[in-house]
Amino acid sequence: MIQRTIPTWQSISWQEELSSLITDPAELLERLELPESLLESAQKANKLFPLRVTQSYASRIKPGDVDDPLLRQVLPLGAELTSPASYTADPLAEQSFNPAPGVIHKYHGRVLLISASQCAINCRYCFRRHFDYQTNTPSRAEWQEALRYIADNESIDEVILSGGDPLAVSDRQMQWLVNQIAVIPHVTRLRIHTRLPVVLPNRITSELVDTLVKTRLQCVIVVHINHAAEIDEHVHNRLKILKKANITLLNQSVLLKGVNDSASCLVSLSKRLFSCGILPYYLHLLDKVTGAAHFDVDEASAIALHNHLLATLPGYLVPKLVREVPNAASKTAVYGAEHNLGYTNN
Ligand SMILES: *Cc1c(COP(=O)(O)O)cnc(C)c1O
Ligand code: SF4
């Protein structure tokens, strides 16, 4: 008898992994031993924003637990079908800061490039869940227009790759883009906002690291991790590779009801991040995007949680609590009324 080896997600390439995502709600529910009663609403919500989750991420979800904090980030729910009127399709008004295809220029000195339209997972709370990637993911010719915009604006010294997930493109494309940016003399820093190191850790290839090590640009990777349980051993090891390559690693999280809205959760997250060489950067209040209202944590609770972090952790492990205000010159810090009065612990 011939023994056939069935490939598992641990042994296949990241591209194969990206093409074998779980996209069928029935499959996800079955695999995670979840009640069939969730299926009907999952299918409805799936039509509004499709389910996408990697095998790798799914393997970190506890079977049988409807409240698993990782599951809640990816499972389409009936709650997405109703939204208060204050929740909109473009809560950040990004449309009005779009000077060239794929370019969002809102803040002084840094420009954001929508360099890929795909994500390896669809986070249910994503503020770009209604984003028009069709017109905003540049073709090669349009890239020239985007790059010319940067070249013509000497105030821009940092280019941020965003998406979608900018690392969803091939190593070759990534290398091309990094090289194109590096020839613009006034750009000194390259920042990559990505969730792939966490949801598809095999994406950290030696070719990718090579590109980032060899460029003259200083590289910063901002990962997006909301819960300590997202970092298993494999993710930890891949993140360490980036750290050893001397890439600055930061994390941004979104404060999400039912996922990470407890003090102990946020404290564990900061400590776990630091064990991988990552500093907490931002803790975002939810952007009010249609379909995500059930994730909202009210401002007073958010401030109370943040105060707890300040009173518990060393300063460098406390992320800045921020919200996005459409026409502000930066992310807007959120403080409690007692700010500057000091607080006591114990
Ligand atoms: C968040 C964001 C940035 C980066 O802001 P930092 O405070 O530098 O992290 C840049 N451009 C846009 C459009 C953003 O939304
Ligand atoms: S990885 Fe980021 S851009 Fe992609 S769905 Fe999640 S939050 Fe949205």
PDB file of N, CA, C and O in Angstrom, residues 227-301:
ATOM      1  N   HIS A 227      -5.228  40.212  20.794  1.00  0.00           N
ATOM      2  CA  HIS A 227      -5.362  39.321  21.946  1.00  0.00           C
ATOM      3  C   HIS A 227      -4.109  38.450  22.047  1.00  0.00           C
ATOM      4  O   HIS A 227      -3.584  37.986  21.031  1.00  0.00           O
ATOM      5  N   ALA A 228      -3.647  38.228  23.281  1.00  0.00           N
ATOM      6  CA  ALA A 228      -2.416  37.443  23.476  1.00  0.00           C
ATOM      7  C   ALA A 228      -2.515  36.044  22.862  1.00  0.00           C
ATOM      8  O   ALA A 228      -1.509  35.503  22.389  1.00  0.00           O
ATOM      9  N   ALA A 229      -3.713  35.486  22.830  1.00  0.00           N
ATOM     10  CA  ALA A 229      -3.861  34.125  22.300  1.00  0.00           C
ATOM     11  C   ALA A 229      -3.627  34.054  20.786  1.00  0.00           C
ATOM     12  O   ALA A 229      -3.531  32.970  20.218  1.00  0.00           O
ATOM     13  N   GLU A 230      -3.526  35.213  20.123  1.00  0.00           N
ATOM     14  CA  GLU A 230      -3.210  35.192  18.691  1.00  0.00           C
ATOM     15  C   GLU A 230      -1.743  34.823  18.456  1.00  0.00           C
ATOM     16  O   GLU A 230      -1.355  34.461  17.357  1.00  0.00           O
ATOM     17  N   ILE A 231      -0.919  34.963  19.514  1.00  0.00           N
ATOM     18  CA  ILE A 231       0.512  34.689  19.363  1.00  0.00           C
ATOM     19  C   ILE A 231       0.832  33.301  19.901  1.00  0.00           C
ATOM     20  O   ILE A 231       1.002  33.118  21.099  1.00  0.00           O
ATOM     21  N   ASP A 232       0.892  32.325  19.018  1.00  0.00           N
ATOM     22  CA  ASP A 232       1.335  30.986  19.445  1.00  0.00           C
ATOM     23  C   ASP A 232       2.847  30.870  19.199  1.00  0.00           C
ATOM     24  O   ASP A 232       3.489  31.852  18.804  1.00  0.00           O
ATOM     25  N   GLU A 233       3.402  29.696  19.429  1.00  0.00           N
ATOM     26  CA  GLU A 233       4.850  29.514  19.309  1.00  0.00           C
ATOM     27  C   GLU A 233       5.365  29.856  17.911  1.00  0.00           C
ATOM     28  O   GLU A 233       6.395  30.496  17.740  1.00  0.00           O
ATOM     29  N   HIS A 234       4.592  29.404  16.904  1.00  0.00           N
ATOM     30  CA  HIS A 234       5.016  29.620  15.518  1.00  0.00           C
ATOM     31  C   HIS A 234       5.066  31.117  15.192  1.00  0.00           C
ATOM     32  O   HIS A 234       6.051  31.617  14.618  1.00  0.00           O
ATOM     33  N   VAL A 235       4.020  31.831  15.577  1.00  0.00           N
ATOM     34  CA  VAL A 235       3.980  33.281  15.349  1.00  0.00           C
ATOM     35  C   VAL A 235       5.156  33.946  16.087  1.00  0.00           C
ATOM     36  O   VAL A 235       5.870  34.783  15.535  1.00  0.00           O
ATOM     37  N   HIS A 236       5.358  33.532  17.319  1.00  0.00           N
ATOM     38  CA  HIS A 236       6.433  34.058  18.147  1.00  0.00           C
ATOM     39  C   HIS A 236       7.786  33.908  17.433  1.00  0.00           C
ATOM     40  O   HIS A 236       8.564  34.856  17.326  1.00  0.00           O
ATOM     41  N   ASN A 237       8.024  32.707  16.885  1.00  0.00           N
ATOM     42  CA  ASN A 237       9.300  32.456  16.214  1.00  0.00           C
ATOM     43  C   ASN A 237       9.482  33.326  14.971  1.00  0.00           C
ATOM     44  O   ASN A 237      10.567  33.830  14.710  1.00  0.00           O
ATOM     45  N   ARG A 238       8.399  33.497  14.207  1.00  0.00           N
ATOM     46  CA  ARG A 238       8.500  34.315  12.990  1.00  0.00           C
ATOM     47  C   ARG A 238       8.720  35.795  13.338  1.00  0.00           C
ATOM     48  O   ARG A 238       9.457  36.495  12.662  1.00  0.00           O
ATOM     49  N   LEU A 239       8.060  36.251  14.369  1.00  0.00           N
ATOM     50  CA  LEU A 239       8.242  37.646  14.776  1.00  0.00           C
ATOM     51  C   LEU A 239       9.681  37.883  15.225  1.00  0.00           C
ATOM     52  O   LEU A 239      10.277  38.929  14.962  1.00  0.00           O
ATOM     53  N   LYS A 240      10.248  36.868  15.873  1.00  0.00           N
ATOM     54  CA  LYS A 240      11.633  36.984  16.334  1.00  0.00           C
ATOM     55  C   LYS A 240      12.602  37.153  15.168  1.00  0.00           C
ATOM     56  O   LYS A 240      13.626  37.821  15.280  1.00  0.00           O
ATOM     57  N   ILE A 241      12.261  36.545  14.017  1.00  0.00           N
ATOM     58  CA  ILE A 241      13.108  36.692  12.824  1.00  0.00           C
ATOM     59  C   ILE A 241      13.143  38.161  12.395  1.00  0.00           C
ATOM     60  O   ILE A 241      14.196  38.721  12.072  1.00  0.00           O
ATOM     61  N   LEU A 242      11.971  38.796  12.416  1.00  0.00           N
ATOM     62  CA  LEU A 242      11.911  40.218  12.046  1.00  0.00           C
ATOM     63  C   LEU A 242      12.708  41.062  13.041  1.00  0.00           C
ATOM     64  O   LEU A 242      13.413  41.993  12.673  1.00  0.00           O
ATOM     65  N   LYS A 243      12.577  40.716  14.293  1.00  0.00           N
ATOM     66  CA  LYS A 243      13.277  41.452  15.340  1.00  0.00           C
ATOM     67  C   LYS A 243      14.794  41.329  15.157  1.00  0.00           C
ATOM     68  O   LYS A 243      15.522  42.319  15.229  1.00  0.00           O
ATOM     69  N   LYS A 244      15.234  40.108  14.883  1.00  0.00           N
ATOM     70  CA  LYS A 244      16.679  39.890  14.690  1.00  0.00           C
ATOM     71  C   LYS A 244      17.199  40.636  13.471  1.00  0.00           C
ATOM     72  O   LYS A 244      18.368  40.979  13.395  1.00  0.00           O
ATOM     73  N   ALA A 245      16.300  40.889  12.500  1.00  0.00           N
ATOM     74  CA  ALA A 245      16.710  41.618  11.292  1.00  0.00           C
ATOM     75  C   ALA A 245      16.743  43.125  11.549  1.00  0.00           C
ATOM     76  O   ALA A 245      16.895  43.922  10.619  1.00  0.00           O
ATOM     77  N   ASN A 246      16.575  43.513  12.815  1.00  0.00           N
ATOM     78  CA  ASN A 246      16.689  44.913  13.202  1.00  0.00           C
ATOM     79  C   ASN A 246      15.566  45.791  12.669  1.00  0.00           C
ATOM     80  O   ASN A 246      15.748  46.973  12.412  1.00  0.00           O
ATOM     81  N   ILE A 247      14.408  45.184  12.471  1.00  0.00           N
ATOM     82  CA  ILE A 247      13.231  45.935  12.034  1.00  0.00           C
ATOM     83  C   ILE A 247      12.486  46.379  13.293  1.00  0.00           C
ATOM     84  O   ILE A 247      12.318  45.597  14.229  1.00  0.00           O
ATOM     85  N   THR A 248      12.093  47.639  13.319  1.00  0.00           N
ATOM     86  CA  THR A 248      11.330  48.125  14.473  1.00  0.00           C
ATOM     87  C   THR A 248       9.930  47.520  14.427  1.00  0.00           C
ATOM     88  O   THR A 248       9.255  47.602  13.403  1.00  0.00           O
ATOM     89  N   LEU A 249       9.516  46.906  15.521  1.00  0.00           N
ATOM     90  CA  LEU A 249       8.211  46.238  15.560  1.00  0.00           C
ATOM     91  C   LEU A 249       7.290  46.934  16.550  1.00  0.00           C
ATOM     92  O   LEU A 249       7.623  47.089  17.731  1.00  0.00           O
ATOM     93  N   LEU A 250       6.142  47.348  16.039  1.00  0.00           N
ATOM     94  CA  LEU A 250       5.129  47.998  16.871  1.00  0.00           C
ATOM     95  C   LEU A 250       3.817  47.256  16.689  1.00  0.00           C
ATOM     96  O   LEU A 250       3.630  46.551  15.700  1.00  0.00           O
ATOM     97  N   ASN A 251       2.889  47.460  17.626  1.00  0.00           N
ATOM     98  CA  ASN A 251       1.588  46.817  17.482  1.00  0.00           C
ATOM     99  C   ASN A 251       0.456  47.832  17.635  1.00  0.00           C
ATOM    100  O   ASN A 251       0.494  48.705  18.482  1.00  0.00           O
ATOM    101  N   GLN A 252      -0.559  47.653  16.800  1.00  0.00           N
ATOM    102  CA  GLN A 252      -1.793  48.393  17.050  1.00  0.00           C
ATOM    103  C   GLN A 252      -2.926  47.400  17.250  1.00  0.00           C
ATOM    104  O   GLN A 252      -2.991  46.355  16.614  1.00  0.00           O
ATOM    105  N   SER A 253      -3.802  47.741  18.192  1.00  0.00           N
ATOM    106  CA  SER A 253      -4.971  46.917  18.475  1.00  0.00           C
ATOM    107  C   SER A 253      -6.205  47.788  18.338  1.00  0.00           C
ATOM    108  O   SER A 253      -6.118  49.009  18.397  1.00  0.00           O
ATOM    109  N   VAL A 254      -7.321  47.135  18.185  1.00  0.00           N
ATOM    110  CA  VAL A 254      -8.599  47.833  18.276  1.00  0.00           C
ATOM    111  C   VAL A 254      -9.267  47.317  19.548  1.00  0.00           C
ATOM    112  O   VAL A 254      -9.243  46.108  19.814  1.00  0.00           O
ATOM    113  N   LEU A 255      -9.806  48.228  20.340  1.00  0.00           N
ATOM    114  CA  LEU A 255     -10.517  47.817  21.551  1.00  0.00           C
ATOM    115  C   LEU A 255     -11.885  47.284  21.135  1.00  0.00           C
ATOM    116  O   LEU A 255     -12.681  48.004  20.527  1.00  0.00           O
ATOM    117  N   LEU A 256     -12.125  46.004  21.412  1.00  0.00           N
ATOM    118  CA  LEU A 256     -13.303  45.318  20.870  1.00  0.00           C
ATOM    119  C   LEU A 256     -14.080  44.614  21.967  1.00  0.00           C
ATOM    120  O   LEU A 256     -13.521  43.781  22.705  1.00  0.00           O
ATOM    121  N   LYS A 257     -15.346  44.930  22.030  1.00  0.00           N
ATOM    122  CA  LYS A 257     -16.199  44.274  23.023  1.00  0.00           C
ATOM    123  C   LYS A 257     -16.236  42.769  22.758  1.00  0.00           C
ATOM    124  O   LYS A 257     -16.382  42.320  21.620  1.00  0.00           O
ATOM    125  N   GLY A 258     -16.052  42.001  23.820  1.00  0.00           N
ATOM    126  CA  GLY A 258     -16.104  40.543  23.687  1.00  0.00           C
ATOM    127  C   GLY A 258     -14.814  39.926  23.173  1.00  0.00           C
ATOM    128  O   GLY A 258     -14.711  38.718  23.024  1.00  0.00           O
ATOM    129  N   VAL A 259     -13.810  40.786  22.894  1.00  0.00           N
ATOM    130  CA  VAL A 259     -12.527  40.259  22.407  1.00  0.00           C
ATOM    131  C   VAL A 259     -11.402  40.598  23.399  1.00  0.00           C
ATOM    132  O   VAL A 259     -10.701  39.714  23.875  1.00  0.00           O
ATOM    133  N   ASN A 260     -11.265  41.888  23.689  1.00  0.00           N
ATOM    134  CA  ASN A 260     -10.135  42.302  24.533  1.00  0.00           C
ATOM    135  C   ASN A 260     -10.516  43.435  25.495  1.00  0.00           C
ATOM    136  O   ASN A 260      -9.649  44.193  25.917  1.00  0.00           O
ATOM    137  N   ASP A 261     -11.801  43.552  25.829  1.00  0.00           N
ATOM    138  CA  ASP A 261     -12.226  44.686  26.645  1.00  0.00           C
ATOM    139  C   ASP A 261     -12.166  44.379  28.144  1.00  0.00           C
ATOM    140  O   ASP A 261     -13.088  44.666  28.887  1.00  0.00           O
ATOM    141  N   SER A 262     -11.042  43.786  28.573  1.00  0.00           N
ATOM    142  CA  SER A 262     -10.838  43.631  30.012  1.00  0.00           C
ATOM    143  C   SER A 262      -9.395  43.998  30.329  1.00  0.00           C
ATOM    144  O   SER A 262      -8.509  43.884  29.472  1.00  0.00           O
ATOM    145  N   ALA A 263      -9.201  44.470  31.561  1.00  0.00           N
ATOM    146  CA  ALA A 263      -7.870  44.918  31.952  1.00  0.00           C
ATOM    147  C   ALA A 263      -6.866  43.763  31.882  1.00  0.00           C
ATOM    148  O   ALA A 263      -5.758  43.914  31.364  1.00  0.00           O
ATOM    149  N   SER A 264      -7.274  42.588  32.343  1.00  0.00           N
ATOM    150  CA  SER A 264      -6.315  41.474  32.370  1.00  0.00           C
ATOM    151  C   SER A 264      -5.921  41.068  30.959  1.00  0.00           C
ATOM    152  O   SER A 264      -4.766  40.740  30.677  1.00  0.00           O
ATOM    153  N   CYS A 265      -6.868  41.129  30.053  1.00  0.00           N
ATOM    154  CA  CYS A 265      -6.600  40.804  28.658  1.00  0.00           C
ATOM    155  C   CYS A 265      -5.571  41.754  28.037  1.00  0.00           C
ATOM    156  O   CYS A 265      -4.637  41.337  27.360  1.00  0.00           O
ATOM    157  N   LEU A 266      -5.750  43.038  28.297  1.00  0.00           N
ATOM    158  CA  LEU A 266      -4.864  44.036  27.697  1.00  0.00           C
ATOM    159  C   LEU A 266      -3.472  43.998  28.336  1.00  0.00           C
ATOM    160  O   LEU A 266      -2.462  44.199  27.658  1.00  0.00           O
ATOM    161  N   VAL A 267      -3.425  43.705  29.639  1.00  0.00           N
ATOM    162  CA  VAL A 267      -2.132  43.579  30.306  1.00  0.00           C
ATOM    163  C   VAL A 267      -1.371  42.376  29.734  1.00  0.00           C
ATOM    164  O   VAL A 267      -0.190  42.475  29.367  1.00  0.00           O
ATOM    165  N   SER A 268      -2.066  41.241  29.604  1.00  0.00           N
ATOM    166  CA  SER A 268      -1.398  40.049  29.038  1.00  0.00           C
ATOM    167  C   SER A 268      -0.931  40.316  27.620  1.00  0.00           C
ATOM    168  O   SER A 268       0.139  39.867  27.217  1.00  0.00           O
ATOM    169  N   LEU A 269      -1.749  41.030  26.854  1.00  0.00           N
ATOM    170  CA  LEU A 269      -1.367  41.318  25.472  1.00  0.00           C
ATOM    171  C   LEU A 269      -0.061  42.111  25.421  1.00  0.00           C
ATOM    172  O   LEU A 269       0.872  41.744  24.697  1.00  0.00           O
ATOM    173  N   SER A 270       0.019  43.189  26.203  1.00  0.00           N
ATOM    174  CA  SER A 270       1.241  44.002  26.194  1.00  0.00           C
ATOM    175  C   SER A 270       2.469  43.177  26.570  1.00  0.00           C
ATOM    176  O   SER A 270       3.528  43.287  25.955  1.00  0.00           O
ATOM    177  N   LYS A 271       2.318  42.324  27.585  1.00  0.00           N
ATOM    178  CA  LYS A 271       3.468  41.519  28.036  1.00  0.00           C
ATOM    179  C   LYS A 271       3.862  40.494  26.980  1.00  0.00           C
ATOM    180  O   LYS A 271       5.043  40.270  26.719  1.00  0.00           O
ATOM    181  N   ARG A 272       2.857  39.875  26.372  1.00  0.00           N
ATOM    182  CA  ARG A 272       3.132  38.875  25.339  1.00  0.00           C
ATOM    183  C   ARG A 272       3.807  39.530  24.129  1.00  0.00           C
ATOM    184  O   ARG A 272       4.732  38.985  23.546  1.00  0.00           O
ATOM    185  N   LEU A 273       3.325  40.717  23.759  1.00  0.00           N
ATOM    186  CA  LEU A 273       3.937  41.444  22.636  1.00  0.00           C
ATOM    187  C   LEU A 273       5.412  41.697  22.929  1.00  0.00           C
ATOM    188  O   LEU A 273       6.282  41.447  22.090  1.00  0.00           O
ATOM    189  N   PHE A 274       5.694  42.174  24.140  1.00  0.00           N
ATOM    190  CA  PHE A 274       7.081  42.511  24.450  1.00  0.00           C
ATOM    191  C   PHE A 274       7.976  41.282  24.444  1.00  0.00           C
ATOM    192  O   PHE A 274       9.152  41.362  24.072  1.00  0.00           O
ATOM    193  N   SER A 275       7.409  40.131  24.804  1.00  0.00           N
ATOM    194  CA  SER A 275       8.210  38.900  24.775  1.00  0.00           C
ATOM    195  C   SER A 275       8.609  38.545  23.345  1.00  0.00           C
ATOM    196  O   SER A 275       9.537  37.772  23.132  1.00  0.00           O
ATOM    197  N   CYS A 276       7.923  39.106  22.361  1.00  0.00           N
ATOM    198  CA  CYS A 276       8.296  38.893  20.949  1.00  0.00           C
ATOM    199  C   CYS A 276       9.073  40.077  20.393  1.00  0.00           C
ATOM    200  O   CYS A 276       9.309  40.167  19.193  1.00  0.00           O
ATOM    201  N   GLY A 277       9.422  41.042  21.235  1.00  0.00           N
ATOM    202  CA  GLY A 277      10.182  42.190  20.761  1.00  0.00           C
ATOM    203  C   GLY A 277       9.320  43.288  20.152  1.00  0.00           C
ATOM    204  O   GLY A 277       9.804  44.101  19.369  1.00  0.00           O
ATOM    205  N   ILE A 278       8.030  43.302  20.474  1.00  0.00           N
ATOM    206  CA  ILE A 278       7.110  44.292  19.900  1.00  0.00           C
ATOM    207  C   ILE A 278       6.666  45.276  20.981  1.00  0.00           C
ATOM    208  O   ILE A 278       6.313  44.874  22.088  1.00  0.00           O
ATOM    209  N   LEU A 279       6.683  46.571  20.641  1.00  0.00           N
ATOM    210  CA  LEU A 279       6.152  47.566  21.570  1.00  0.00           C
ATOM    211  C   LEU A 279       4.717  47.924  21.203  1.00  0.00           C
ATOM    212  O   LEU A 279       4.404  48.113  20.030  1.00  0.00           O
ATOM    213  N   PRO A 280       3.838  48.032  22.212  1.00  0.00           N
ATOM    214  CA  PRO A 280       2.469  48.479  21.945  1.00  0.00           C
ATOM    215  C   PRO A 280       2.507  49.933  21.459  1.00  0.00           C
ATOM    216  O   PRO A 280       3.242  50.750  22.017  1.00  0.00           O
ATOM    217  N   TYR A 281       1.750  50.244  20.430  1.00  0.00           N
ATOM    218  CA  TYR A 281       1.770  51.582  19.831  1.00  0.00           C
ATOM    219  C   TYR A 281       0.415  52.248  20.051  1.00  0.00           C
ATOM    220  O   TYR A 281       0.296  53.172  20.844  1.00  0.00           O
ATOM    221  N   TYR A 282      -0.596  51.749  19.374  1.00  0.00           N
ATOM    222  CA  TYR A 282      -1.931  52.336  19.511  1.00  0.00           C
ATOM    223  C   TYR A 282      -2.950  51.313  20.007  1.00  0.00           C
ATOM    224  O   TYR A 282      -2.901  50.141  19.633  1.00  0.00           O
ATOM    225  N   LEU A 283      -3.881  51.799  20.821  1.00  0.00           N
ATOM    226  CA  LEU A 283      -5.107  51.067  21.116  1.00  0.00           C
ATOM    227  C   LEU A 283      -6.223  51.957  20.573  1.00  0.00           C
ATOM    228  O   LEU A 283      -6.465  53.049  21.086  1.00  0.00           O
ATOM    229  N   HIS A 284      -6.830  51.509  19.475  1.00  0.00           N
ATOM    230  CA  HIS A 284      -7.828  52.337  18.787  1.00  0.00           C
ATOM    231  C   HIS A 284      -9.224  52.110  19.347  1.00  0.00           C
ATOM    232  O   HIS A 284      -9.618  50.960  19.577  1.00  0.00           O
ATOM    233  N   LEU A 285      -9.964  53.178  19.492  1.00  0.00           N
ATOM    234  CA  LEU A 285     -11.403  53.017  19.676  1.00  0.00           C
ATOM    235  C   LEU A 285     -11.962  52.606  18.318  1.00  0.00           C
ATOM    236  O   LEU A 285     -11.435  52.986  17.277  1.00  0.00           O
ATOM    237  N   LEU A 286     -13.021  51.840  18.351  1.00  0.00           N
ATOM    238  CA  LEU A 286     -13.629  51.330  17.122  1.00  0.00           C
ATOM    239  C   LEU A 286     -14.045  52.478  16.199  1.00  0.00           C
ATOM    240  O   LEU A 286     -14.622  53.461  16.640  1.00  0.00           O
ATOM    241  N   ASP A 287     -13.739  52.325  14.915  1.00  0.00           N
ATOM    242  CA  ASP A 287     -14.279  53.269  13.932  1.00  0.00           C
ATOM    243  C   ASP A 287     -15.711  52.851  13.634  1.00  0.00           C
ATOM    244  O   ASP A 287     -15.993  51.658  13.483  1.00  0.00           O
ATOM    245  N   LYS A 288     -16.595  53.824  13.540  1.00  0.00           N
ATOM    246  CA  LYS A 288     -18.024  53.500  13.446  1.00  0.00           C
ATOM    247  C   LYS A 288     -18.411  53.119  12.020  1.00  0.00           C
ATOM    248  O   LYS A 288     -19.023  53.887  11.286  1.00  0.00           O
ATOM    249  N   VAL A 289     -18.039  51.899  11.655  1.00  0.00           N
ATOM    250  CA  VAL A 289     -18.331  51.400  10.318  1.00  0.00           C
ATOM    251  C   VAL A 289     -19.571  50.502  10.372  1.00  0.00           C
ATOM    252  O   VAL A 289     -19.738  49.722  11.323  1.00  0.00           O
ATOM    253  N   THR A 290     -20.418  50.646   9.359  1.00  0.00           N
ATOM    254  CA  THR A 290     -21.651  49.863   9.296  1.00  0.00           C
ATOM    255  C   THR A 290     -21.357  48.375   9.496  1.00  0.00           C
ATOM    256  O   THR A 290     -20.491  47.813   8.828  1.00  0.00           O
ATOM    257  N   GLY A 291     -22.075  47.753  10.413  1.00  0.00           N
ATOM    258  CA  GLY A 291     -21.924  46.311  10.620  1.00  0.00           C
ATOM    259  C   GLY A 291     -21.087  45.939  11.829  1.00  0.00           C
ATOM    260  O   GLY A 291     -20.991  44.771  12.194  1.00  0.00           O
ATOM    261  N   ALA A 292     -20.447  46.950  12.463  1.00  0.00           N
ATOM    262  CA  ALA A 292     -19.516  46.623  13.548  1.00  0.00           C
ATOM    263  C   ALA A 292     -19.963  47.153  14.913  1.00  0.00           C
ATOM    264  O   ALA A 292     -19.207  47.072  15.887  1.00  0.00           O
ATOM    265  N   ALA A 293     -21.200  47.654  15.005  1.00  0.00           N
ATOM    266  CA  ALA A 293     -21.638  48.323  16.235  1.00  0.00           C
ATOM    267  C   ALA A 293     -21.541  47.427  17.470  1.00  0.00           C
ATOM    268  O   ALA A 293     -21.289  47.907  18.577  1.00  0.00           O
ATOM    269  N   HIS A 294     -21.711  46.112  17.286  1.00  0.00           N
ATOM    270  CA  HIS A 294     -21.690  45.218  18.451  1.00  0.00           C
ATOM    271  C   HIS A 294     -20.299  45.090  19.068  1.00  0.00           C
ATOM    272  O   HIS A 294     -20.153  44.502  20.134  1.00  0.00           O
ATOM    273  N   PHE A 295     -19.276  45.628  18.418  1.00  0.00           N
ATOM    274  CA  PHE A 295     -17.918  45.590  18.983  1.00  0.00           C
ATOM    275  C   PHE A 295     -17.599  46.837  19.807  1.00  0.00           C
ATOM    276  O   PHE A 295     -16.526  46.936  20.393  1.00  0.00           O
ATOM    277  N   ASP A 296     -18.508  47.811  19.801  1.00  0.00           N
ATOM    278  CA  ASP A 296     -18.158  49.102  20.394  1.00  0.00           C
ATOM    279  C   ASP A 296     -18.017  49.043  21.916  1.00  0.00           C
ATOM    280  O   ASP A 296     -18.840  48.460  22.606  1.00  0.00           O
ATOM    281  N   VAL A 297     -16.948  49.649  22.409  1.00  0.00           N
ATOM    282  CA  VAL A 297     -16.741  49.832  23.848  1.00  0.00           C
ATOM    283  C   VAL A 297     -16.890  51.327  24.088  1.00  0.00           C
ATOM    284  O   VAL A 297     -16.231  52.133  23.416  1.00  0.00           O
ATOM    285  N   ASP A 298     -17.755  51.729  25.021  1.00  0.00           N
ATOM    286  CA  ASP A 298     -17.983  53.168  25.181  1.00  0.00           C
ATOM    287  C   ASP A 298     -16.743  53.854  25.737  1.00  0.00           C
ATOM    288  O   ASP A 298     -15.869  53.226  26.345  1.00  0.00           O
ATOM    289  N   GLU A 299     -16.683  55.159  25.501  1.00  0.00           N
ATOM    290  CA  GLU A 299     -15.468  55.907  25.810  1.00  0.00           C
ATOM    291  C   GLU A 299     -15.096  55.853  27.291  1.00  0.00           C
ATOM    292  O   GLU A 299     -13.922  55.696  27.641  1.00  0.00           O
ATOM    293  N   ALA A 300     -16.089  55.938  28.178  1.00  0.00           N
ATOM    294  CA  ALA A 300     -15.780  55.936  29.612  1.00  0.00           C
ATOM    295  C   ALA A 300     -15.135  54.597  30.005  1.00  0.00           C
ATOM    296  O   ALA A 300     -14.155  54.568  30.760  1.00  0.00           O
ATOM    297  N   SER A 301     -15.654  53.494  29.481  1.00  0.00           N
ATOM    298  CA  SER A 301     -15.050  52.186  29.797  1.00  0.00           C
ATOM    299  C   SER A 301     -13.644  52.083  29.217  1.00  0.00           C
ATOM    300  O   SER A 301     -12.747  51.528  29.850  1.00  0.00           O
TER     301      SER A 301
END
